[in-house]
CSV table of C-alpha atoms in Angstrom, one decimal:
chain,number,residue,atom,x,y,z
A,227,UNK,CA,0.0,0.0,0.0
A,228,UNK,CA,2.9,2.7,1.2
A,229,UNK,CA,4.6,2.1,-2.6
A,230,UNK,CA,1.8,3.9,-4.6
A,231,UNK,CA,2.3,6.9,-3.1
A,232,UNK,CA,6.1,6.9,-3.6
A,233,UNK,CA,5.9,5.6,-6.9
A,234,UNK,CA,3.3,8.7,-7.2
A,235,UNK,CA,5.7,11.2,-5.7
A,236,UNK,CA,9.0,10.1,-7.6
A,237,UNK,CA,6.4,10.5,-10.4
A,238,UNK,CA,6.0,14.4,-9.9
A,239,UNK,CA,9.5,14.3,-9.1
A,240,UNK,CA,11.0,13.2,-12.1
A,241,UNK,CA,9.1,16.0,-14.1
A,242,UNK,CA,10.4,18.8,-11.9
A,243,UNK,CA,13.8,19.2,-14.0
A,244,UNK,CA,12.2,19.5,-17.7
A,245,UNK,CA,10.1,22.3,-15.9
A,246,UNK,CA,12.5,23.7,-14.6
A,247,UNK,CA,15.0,24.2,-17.6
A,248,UNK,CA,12.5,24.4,-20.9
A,249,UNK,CA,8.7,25.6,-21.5
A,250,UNK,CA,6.1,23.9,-24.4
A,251,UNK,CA,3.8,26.8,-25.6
A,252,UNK,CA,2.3,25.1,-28.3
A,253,UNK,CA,4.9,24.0,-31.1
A,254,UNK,CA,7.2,25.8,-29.5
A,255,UNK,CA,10.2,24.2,-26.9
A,256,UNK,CA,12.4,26.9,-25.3
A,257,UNK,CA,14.9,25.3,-23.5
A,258,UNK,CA,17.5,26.7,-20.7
A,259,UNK,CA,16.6,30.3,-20.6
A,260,UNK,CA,19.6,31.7,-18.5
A,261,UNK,CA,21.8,35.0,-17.8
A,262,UNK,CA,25.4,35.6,-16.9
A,263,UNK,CA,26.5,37.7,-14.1
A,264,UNK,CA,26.3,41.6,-14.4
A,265,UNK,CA,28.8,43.4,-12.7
A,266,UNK,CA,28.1,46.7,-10.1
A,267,UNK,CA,26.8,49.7,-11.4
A,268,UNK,CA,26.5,47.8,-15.3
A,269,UNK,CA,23.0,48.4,-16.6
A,270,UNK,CA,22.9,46.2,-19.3
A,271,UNK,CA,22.7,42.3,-19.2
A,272,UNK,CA,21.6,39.6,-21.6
A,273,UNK,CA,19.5,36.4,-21.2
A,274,UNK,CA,20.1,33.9,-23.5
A,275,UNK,CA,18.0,30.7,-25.2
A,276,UNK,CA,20.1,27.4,-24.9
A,277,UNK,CA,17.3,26.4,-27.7
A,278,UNK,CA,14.1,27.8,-28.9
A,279,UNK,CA,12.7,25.3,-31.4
A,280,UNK,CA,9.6,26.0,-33.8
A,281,UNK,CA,8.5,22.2,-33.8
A,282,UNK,CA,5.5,22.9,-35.8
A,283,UNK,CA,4.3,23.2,-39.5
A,284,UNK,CA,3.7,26.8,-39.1
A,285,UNK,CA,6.3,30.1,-38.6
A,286,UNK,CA,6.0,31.8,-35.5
A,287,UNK,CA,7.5,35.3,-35.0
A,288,UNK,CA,9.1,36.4,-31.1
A,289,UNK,CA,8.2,40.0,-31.2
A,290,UNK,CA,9.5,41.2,-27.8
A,291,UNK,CA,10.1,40.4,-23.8
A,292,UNK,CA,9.9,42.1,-20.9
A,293,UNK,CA,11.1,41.6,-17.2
A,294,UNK,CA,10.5,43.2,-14.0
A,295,UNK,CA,14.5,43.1,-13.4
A,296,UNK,CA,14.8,45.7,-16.6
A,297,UNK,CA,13.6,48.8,-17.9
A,298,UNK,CA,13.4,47.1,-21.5
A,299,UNK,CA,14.1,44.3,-23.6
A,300,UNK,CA,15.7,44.7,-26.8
A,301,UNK,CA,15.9,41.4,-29.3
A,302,UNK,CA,19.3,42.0,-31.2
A,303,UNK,CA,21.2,40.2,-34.2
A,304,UNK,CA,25.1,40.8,-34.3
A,305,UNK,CA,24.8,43.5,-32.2
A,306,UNK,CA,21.8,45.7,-34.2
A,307,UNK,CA,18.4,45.4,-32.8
A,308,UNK,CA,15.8,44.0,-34.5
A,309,UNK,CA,12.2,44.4,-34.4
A,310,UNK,CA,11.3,40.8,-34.6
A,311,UNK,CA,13.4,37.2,-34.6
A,312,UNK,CA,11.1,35.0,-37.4
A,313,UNK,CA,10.8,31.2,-36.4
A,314,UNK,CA,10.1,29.3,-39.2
A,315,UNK,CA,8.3,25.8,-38.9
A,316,UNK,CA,11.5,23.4,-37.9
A,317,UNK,CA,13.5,26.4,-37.0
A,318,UNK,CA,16.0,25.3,-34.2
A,319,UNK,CA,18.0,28.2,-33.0
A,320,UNK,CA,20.4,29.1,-30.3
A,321,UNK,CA,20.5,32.6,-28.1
A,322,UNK,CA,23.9,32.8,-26.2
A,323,UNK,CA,26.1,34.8,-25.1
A,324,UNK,CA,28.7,34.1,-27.7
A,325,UNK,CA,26.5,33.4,-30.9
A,326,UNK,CA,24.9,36.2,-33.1
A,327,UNK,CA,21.3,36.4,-31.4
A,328,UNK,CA,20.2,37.9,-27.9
A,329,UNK,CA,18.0,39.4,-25.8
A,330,UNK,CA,19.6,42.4,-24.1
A,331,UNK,CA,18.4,43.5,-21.0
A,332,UNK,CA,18.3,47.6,-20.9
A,333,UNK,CA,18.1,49.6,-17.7
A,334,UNK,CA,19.1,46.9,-15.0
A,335,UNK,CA,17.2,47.8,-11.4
A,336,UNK,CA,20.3,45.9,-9.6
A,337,UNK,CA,22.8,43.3,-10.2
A,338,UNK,CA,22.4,39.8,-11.6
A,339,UNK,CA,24.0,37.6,-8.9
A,340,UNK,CA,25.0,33.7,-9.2
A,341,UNK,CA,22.0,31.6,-8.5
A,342,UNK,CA,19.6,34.5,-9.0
A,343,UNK,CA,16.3,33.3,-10.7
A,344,UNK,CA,13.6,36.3,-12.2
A,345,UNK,CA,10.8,36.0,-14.8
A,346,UNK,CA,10.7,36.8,-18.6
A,347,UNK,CA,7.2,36.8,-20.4
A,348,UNK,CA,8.6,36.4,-24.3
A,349,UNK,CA,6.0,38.1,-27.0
A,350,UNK,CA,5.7,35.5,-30.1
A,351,UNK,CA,2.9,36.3,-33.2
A,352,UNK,CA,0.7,32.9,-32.4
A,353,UNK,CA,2.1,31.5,-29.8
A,354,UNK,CA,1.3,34.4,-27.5
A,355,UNK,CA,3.2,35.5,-24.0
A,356,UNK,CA,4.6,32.5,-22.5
A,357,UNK,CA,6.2,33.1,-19.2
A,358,UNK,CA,10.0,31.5,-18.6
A,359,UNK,CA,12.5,31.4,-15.4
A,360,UNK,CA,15.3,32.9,-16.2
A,361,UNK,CA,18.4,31.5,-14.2
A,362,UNK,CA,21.5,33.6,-13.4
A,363,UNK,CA,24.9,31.5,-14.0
A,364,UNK,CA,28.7,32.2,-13.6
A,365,UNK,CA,30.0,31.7,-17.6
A,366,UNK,CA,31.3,28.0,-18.1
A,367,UNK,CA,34.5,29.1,-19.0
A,368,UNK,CA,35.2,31.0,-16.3
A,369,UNK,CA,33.2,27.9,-13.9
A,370,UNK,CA,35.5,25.9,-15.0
A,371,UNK,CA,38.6,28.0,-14.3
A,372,UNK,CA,38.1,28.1,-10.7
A,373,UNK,CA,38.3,24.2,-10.1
């Protein structure tokens, strides 16, 4: 009798990670929304996509963000901004920190600190606002320089 109700919890458990790092909205996965460290008195910052996959037969468009940690969100390509990132059906691309997309955070209200989790509600054409956690990390170059 006692092992239905572990099986049940381990269960809930074992979903608790995908939640954690990715979002479904629809035909869209965004995976591993995270933002590096922002130095004192710096009021910029970027958040970055590990993944944000179109998995279905029609485009979708991410218009915008916002965030109650910044005054604005701006979506950028190589460093111009751009008023709108187009997803086409299959699309599977990458926002980080060292590729050519991101979502730049304007008008920081304080610090990003290690560990540090906030919201970000990203604007797409059909898919709507879908709401992600955004997780502050130390880069993993310099993570891995410290061991």
């Amino acid at each position: 009798m006692r092992r239905r109700p572990i099986a049940l919890l381990l269960g809930c458990l074992a979903g608790l990670p995908a939640q954690a790092h990715g979002t479904r909205a629809g035909d869209l996965l965004i995976e591993h929304p995270y933002a590096l460290l922002s130095a004192a008195g710096q009021d910029q910052g970027q958040v970055q996509l590990r993944r944000l996959h179109n998995r279905g037969a029609q485009a979708d468009r991410l218009l915008g963000a916002r965030t109650p940690v910044a005054a604005s969100v701006l979506l950028q390509r190589r460093g111009q901004t751009i008023q709108a990132l187009d997803l086409p059906a299959g699309a599977d691309l990458s926002l980080k920190h060292d590729g050519e997309l991101r979502l730049l955070l304007q008008g920081l209200k304080a610090p990003l600190v290690n560990g540090q989790r906030f919201s970000l509600v990203l604007r797409f054409e059909r898919a709507g606002e879908q709401e992600v956690m955004v997780w502050v990390q130390i880069p993993r170059a310099a993570a891995s320089s410290h061991h």
